[in-house]
Short mmCIF file of C-alpha atoms in Angstrom, two decimals:
data_model
loop_
_atom_site.label_atom_id
_atom_site.label_comp_id
_atom_site.label_asym_id
_atom_site.label_seq_id
_atom_site.Cartn_x
_atom_site.Cartn_y
_atom_site.Cartn_z
CA TRP A 1 84.03 126.62 113.59
CA ASP A 2 82.62 127.15 110.27
CA ASP A 3 81.76 130.81 109.16
CA LYS A 4 80.56 131.59 105.45
CA ASP A 5 78.69 134.10 103.50
CA GLY A 6 77.94 134.84 99.98
CA THR A 7 75.88 136.79 97.45
CA LEU A 8 74.21 135.88 94.31
CA GLU A 9 74.20 138.98 92.05
CA LEU A 10 73.23 137.68 88.73
CA VAL A 11 71.10 135.24 86.99
CA SER A 12 71.24 135.04 83.19
CA ASN A 13 72.80 138.50 83.29
CA ALA A 14 69.89 140.03 85.41
CA LEU A 15 69.01 140.29 88.97
CA PRO A 16 67.66 137.12 90.42
CA VAL A 17 63.90 137.14 91.14
CA VAL A 18 62.17 135.50 94.03
CA ASN A 19 58.35 135.68 94.65
CA GLY A 20 58.20 138.64 92.00
CA VAL A 21 60.89 140.77 93.75
CA ALA A 22 64.10 141.40 91.90
CA GLY A 23 67.53 141.78 93.97
CA GLU A 24 70.64 140.34 95.22
CA LEU A 25 70.43 137.38 97.30
CA HIS A 26 72.43 137.00 100.44
CA PHE A 27 73.62 133.93 102.53
CA ASP A 28 75.24 134.12 105.96
CA SER A 29 75.94 131.00 108.27
CA SER A 30 78.07 130.39 111.26
CA VAL A 31 78.34 126.98 112.99
CA ASN A 32 80.48 125.83 116.11
CA ARG A 33 80.88 122.26 116.78
CA PHE A 34 82.89 119.75 118.64
CA ASP A 35 83.33 116.25 117.09
CA PRO A 36 84.92 113.60 119.28
CA LEU A 37 86.64 110.40 118.05
CA VAL A 38 86.94 107.77 120.63
CA THR A 39 88.79 104.41 120.14
CA LEU A 40 89.00 101.49 122.65
CA ALA A 41 91.35 98.80 121.71
CA TYR A 42 92.44 95.51 123.30
CA ASP A 43 95.39 93.26 122.34
CA VAL A 44 94.10 89.78 122.36
CA SER A 45 97.50 88.55 121.82
CA ASP A 46 100.90 89.92 120.41
CA ASP A 47 99.30 89.43 116.98
CA VAL A 48 95.56 90.00 117.20
CA ASN A 49 94.04 93.41 118.16
CA VAL A 50 90.30 94.15 118.49
CA TYR A 51 88.68 97.61 118.67
CA ALA A 52 85.61 99.74 118.91
CA LYS A 53 85.39 103.25 117.62
CA TYR A 54 82.90 106.15 117.98
CA SER A 55 82.87 109.41 116.29
CA THR A 56 80.77 112.21 115.04
CA GLY A 57 81.09 114.55 112.09
CA TYR A 58 79.54 117.12 109.86
CA ARG A 59 79.62 118.27 106.17
CA ALA A 60 79.23 122.10 106.00
CA GLY A 61 75.94 123.76 104.93
CA GLY A 62 75.91 126.52 102.46
CA ALA A 63 74.03 127.70 99.28
CA SER A 64 74.54 126.88 95.62
CA SER A 65 75.41 129.47 93.10
CA ARG A 66 73.71 127.45 90.61
CA SER A 67 70.31 127.86 92.36
CA LEU A 68 67.91 130.39 90.97
CA THR A 69 67.05 131.34 94.37
CA TYR A 70 70.08 130.96 96.21
CA ARG A 71 68.23 128.57 98.58
CA SER A 72 70.50 127.62 101.52
CA PHE A 73 70.80 124.16 103.02
CA ASP A 74 71.84 123.12 106.67
CA PRO A 75 74.98 121.17 107.71
CA GLU A 76 74.77 117.31 107.36
CA GLU A 77 75.64 115.65 110.70
CA VAL A 78 76.78 111.93 111.31
CA GLU A 79 77.25 109.57 114.14
CA ALA A 80 79.58 106.63 113.27
CA TYR A 81 80.15 103.26 115.09
CA GLU A 82 82.75 100.75 114.15
CA ILE A 83 84.07 97.46 115.64
CA GLY A 84 87.06 95.63 113.98
CA LEU A 85 89.90 93.11 114.16
CA LYS A 86 93.57 93.36 113.01
CA GLY A 87 95.65 90.28 113.28
CA ASP A 88 98.70 88.45 112.00
CA PHE A 89 98.73 84.66 111.73
CA LEU A 90 100.85 81.75 110.44
CA ASP A 91 104.14 83.40 111.64
CA ASN A 92 103.21 86.78 110.25
CA ARG A 93 102.65 85.44 106.76
CA LEU A 94 98.81 86.02 106.72
CA ARG A 95 97.28 89.59 107.86
CA LEU A 96 93.64 89.75 108.12
CA ASN A 97 91.48 92.91 108.80
CA ALA A 98 87.78 92.93 109.37
CA ALA A 99 85.35 95.78 110.35
CA VAL A 100 81.71 96.32 110.75
CA TYR A 101 80.27 99.84 110.84
CA ALA A 102 77.14 101.86 111.05
CA MET A 103 76.67 105.45 110.25
CA ASP A 104 73.47 107.50 111.00
CA ARG A 105 73.33 110.77 109.12
CA THR A 106 70.78 113.70 109.94
CA ASP A 107 69.94 116.25 107.35
CA SER A 108 71.68 114.33 104.58
CA GLN A 109 72.53 116.80 101.81
CA ILE A 110 70.80 115.76 98.44
CA ASP A 111 71.35 117.47 95.14
CA PHE A 112 68.53 117.94 92.54
CA SER A 113 69.06 119.26 89.14
CA LEU A 114 66.72 120.67 86.46
CA VAL A 115 67.61 121.11 82.81
CA THR A 116 65.70 123.74 81.02
CA VAL A 117 65.85 124.86 77.35
CA ILE A 118 66.47 128.58 76.84
CA GLY A 119 66.52 129.51 73.20
CA ALA A 120 69.32 127.32 71.42
CA SER A 121 70.98 126.65 74.87
CA THR A 122 70.19 124.61 77.96
CA ARG A 123 70.51 125.63 81.61
CA ASN A 124 71.20 123.22 84.39
CA THR A 125 69.83 124.47 87.78
CA LEU A 126 70.93 122.71 90.97
CA GLU A 127 69.23 122.94 94.24
CA THR A 128 70.56 121.05 97.36
CA VAL A 129 68.25 120.18 100.07
CA ASN A 130 68.41 118.38 103.37
CA ALA A 131 66.59 115.03 103.46
CA PRO A 132 64.24 114.35 106.54
CA GLY A 133 64.69 111.66 109.03
CA THR A 134 67.95 109.78 109.46
CA THR A 135 70.08 108.10 106.67
CA LYS A 136 71.16 104.82 107.66
CA ILE A 137 74.48 103.31 106.34
CA ARG A 138 75.52 99.93 107.25
CA GLY A 139 78.71 98.03 106.19
CA VAL A 140 81.28 95.37 106.37
CA GLU A 141 84.94 95.56 105.14
CA LEU A 142 87.33 92.74 104.92
CA GLU A 143 90.92 92.88 103.86
CA GLY A 144 93.63 89.99 103.68
CA ALA A 145 97.20 89.48 102.46
CA PHE A 146 99.15 86.26 102.38
CA GLN A 147 102.83 85.74 101.71
CA VAL A 148 102.61 82.29 100.02
CA THR A 149 106.22 81.90 99.35
CA GLU A 150 109.22 84.05 99.61
CA ASN A 151 108.50 85.37 96.13
CA LEU A 152 104.65 85.40 95.96
CA ARG A 153 102.15 87.61 97.87
CA LEU A 154 98.40 87.46 97.33
CA SER A 155 95.95 90.06 98.67
CA ALA A 156 92.17 90.65 98.44
CA SER A 157 89.57 93.00 99.84
CA TYR A 158 85.69 93.17 99.83
CA ALA A 159 83.26 95.84 100.97
CA TYR A 160 79.59 95.49 101.38
CA THR A 161 77.37 98.65 101.87
CA ASP A 162 73.82 99.21 102.50
CA ALA A 163 72.57 102.75 102.47
CA GLN A 164 69.02 104.00 102.83
CA ILE A 165 67.95 107.59 102.54
CA PRO A 166 64.28 108.79 103.47
CA ASP A 167 62.33 109.92 100.39
CA THR A 168 62.91 113.50 99.90
CA VAL A 169 60.74 116.21 98.26
CA ASN A 170 62.05 117.29 94.83
CA PRO A 171 62.30 121.09 94.97
CA PHE A 172 61.47 121.50 91.26
CA ASN A 173 58.14 119.61 91.13
CA GLY A 174 57.13 119.16 94.85
CA VAL A 175 56.92 115.51 94.65
CA SER A 176 58.47 113.10 97.40
CA GLN A 177 60.75 110.53 95.71
CA LYS A 178 63.35 107.86 96.32
CA VAL A 179 66.87 109.16 96.52
CA PHE A 180 70.22 107.69 96.65
CA ILE A 181 74.07 108.02 97.68
CA ALA A 182 75.82 108.32 94.45
CA TYR A 183 78.83 105.96 93.68
CA THR A 184 78.30 103.71 96.56
CA PRO A 185 78.27 100.07 95.22
CA PRO A 186 76.48 97.41 97.55
CA ASN A 187 79.38 95.18 96.62
CA ALA A 188 83.03 95.84 95.66
CA GLY A 189 86.04 93.77 95.81
CA SER A 190 89.66 93.31 94.57
CA VAL A 191 92.23 90.76 94.38
CA ALA A 192 96.04 91.09 93.53
CA ALA A 193 99.15 89.05 93.13
CA ASP A 194 102.68 90.19 93.48
CA TRP A 195 105.96 88.51 92.63
CA GLU A 196 109.37 89.63 93.50
CA SER A 197 112.72 87.68 92.80
CA PRO A 198 116.33 88.38 91.88
CA PHE A 199 117.23 88.81 88.34
CA MET A 200 120.56 89.33 86.93
CA GLY A 201 121.77 91.45 89.91
CA ALA A 202 118.59 93.36 89.85
CA THR A 203 115.04 92.61 91.09
CA PHE A 204 112.30 91.45 88.90
CA ARG A 205 108.82 92.64 90.05
CA ALA A 206 105.28 91.51 88.69
CA HIS A 207 101.78 92.83 89.66
CA VAL A 208 98.39 92.04 88.59
CA ASP A 209 95.17 93.27 90.19
CA ALA A 210 91.42 92.79 89.34
CA ASN A 211 88.75 95.12 90.55
CA TYR A 212 84.94 94.67 90.69
CA SER A 213 82.20 97.09 91.56
CA ASP A 214 78.50 96.73 91.26
CA ALA A 215 76.58 99.12 89.32
CA THR A 216 75.66 102.49 91.22
CA GLN A 217 73.67 105.65 90.70
CA SER A 218 75.65 108.48 89.40
CA PHE A 219 73.39 111.14 90.87
CA ASP A 220 71.35 111.49 94.16
CA GLN A 221 68.05 111.93 92.45
CA PHE A 222 68.01 109.61 89.49
CA GLU A 223 67.46 105.68 90.11
CA ILE A 224 69.30 105.08 86.57
CA LYS A 225 72.60 103.16 87.23
CA ASN A 226 75.95 103.35 85.63
CA ASP A 227 77.63 99.92 84.59
CA GLN A 228 78.96 97.37 86.82
CA SER A 229 82.64 96.96 86.16
CA PHE A 230 85.44 94.33 86.16
CA ILE A 231 88.91 96.14 85.48
CA VAL A 232 92.36 94.24 85.32
CA ASN A 233 95.62 96.13 85.59
CA GLY A 234 99.25 94.71 85.51
CA ARG A 235 102.73 95.79 85.81
CA LEU A 236 106.15 94.21 85.02
CA ALA A 237 109.44 95.82 86.25
CA ILE A 238 113.15 95.37 86.59
CA GLY A 239 114.44 97.50 89.61
CA ASP A 240 117.22 97.82 91.79
CA ILE A 241 119.46 98.29 88.69
CA SER A 242 122.72 99.94 89.91
CA THR A 243 124.03 102.79 87.77
CA GLN A 244 127.50 104.39 87.53
CA ALA A 245 126.21 107.60 89.07
CA GLY A 246 125.30 105.75 92.26
CA ALA A 247 121.40 105.80 91.56
CA GLU A 248 119.16 102.98 91.30
CA LEU A 249 117.16 102.52 88.19
CA GLU A 250 113.83 100.88 87.63
CA VAL A 251 112.10 100.15 84.23
CA ALA A 252 108.55 98.99 84.18
CA LEU A 253 106.04 98.10 81.69
CA TRP A 254 102.43 99.06 82.73
CA ALA A 255 98.97 98.45 81.43
CA ARG A 256 95.44 99.58 82.63
CA ASN A 257 92.26 97.82 81.80
CA LEU A 258 94.04 94.87 80.29
CA LEU A 259 90.78 93.18 79.20
CA ASP A 260 89.78 96.55 77.14
CA GLU A 261 86.44 96.53 79.02
CA THR A 262 84.11 99.41 78.12
CA VAL A 263 82.11 100.79 80.93
CA VAL A 264 79.80 103.70 81.38
CA TYR A 265 80.82 104.88 84.85
CA ARG A 266 78.53 108.08 84.89
CA ARG A 267 74.94 108.06 83.32
CA ASP A 268 72.84 111.12 83.28
CA PRO A 269 69.20 111.32 82.07
CA SER A 270 68.82 115.06 82.64
CA ASN A 271 68.53 115.85 78.94
CA ARG A 272 66.38 112.87 78.02
CA ALA A 273 63.45 114.81 76.95
CA THR A 274 65.45 117.10 74.62
CA LEU A 275 68.79 115.48 73.61
CA GLY A 276 68.61 112.01 75.33
CA ASP A 277 70.60 110.45 78.11
CA TYR A 278 74.36 110.97 78.02
CA GLY A 279 77.21 108.89 79.52
CA ASN A 280 80.91 109.10 80.48
CA PHE A 281 82.99 106.11 79.54
CA ASN A 282 86.14 104.68 81.00
CA MET A 283 89.62 104.70 79.29
CA PRO A 284 90.34 101.87 77.02
CA ARG A 285 93.28 99.55 77.46
CA THR A 286 96.23 101.79 77.97
CA PHE A 287 99.98 100.94 78.43
CA GLY A 288 103.26 102.52 78.73
CA ILE A 289 106.88 102.38 79.82
CA LEU A 290 107.84 104.15 83.18
CA ALA A 291 111.75 104.68 84.03
CA THR A 292 112.39 105.58 87.55
CA VAL A 293 115.65 106.83 89.14
CA ARG A 294 116.29 106.97 92.91
CA TYR A 295 119.20 108.57 94.35
#
């Protein structure tokens, strides 16, 4: 059950105007839904399980207060299908998970923005519309972890995503255009290694991970992409240190973005005609020391 209402009272300190008529704009919506989740699972053996899953869901509709007309948009609905496998092998030293999924979305909510210059300032107007037809999302997810030795553990993951949205009419210019699902890379993956061993009555732990992502769109309406990324992080720690107070102490040295990679993770061409594109950059290499006490 979803019930909402709203009123747009002012635009630029004046009553909003639609079709030449000035006045407050109102929005009212009420939605009742039942969204099932059904899972069928089968144990192939004590260590291997396969499953199939079906579910439906929705994303609430509404109206954007950044719209000059308080234009409303409908809920987004989805049907999702997934089959997968979860298994432990080699005397539980190797764990593998795999899943294939499909999502069919109707009335996908797409954001369109328009930057206009008003005197010495700019205004960013936002309209959300529902895409026609069915948005098709297909994907594969793989995960694995291997206990190589008593001390060393390796893990990895990979995700492939294919997303196709029907062309949608831009409400600002009336032109049908290609649109995208923001921040959805076709390929993304990670690898990690963890080491743990006794050290002078305590425990030494080391961790390193590397994470890759294809370039993606930052906005639904713009084809321009941010940068692909490859970020490495690390951590060294001495833990399980006994203290006189009976607590256990851990001291860790951590670092993010060890290779000091520079990545534009958000790129926006909205102001290209006036101020040019702008982008947001990731954090540079950062590091620190963390002390944790557990009672």
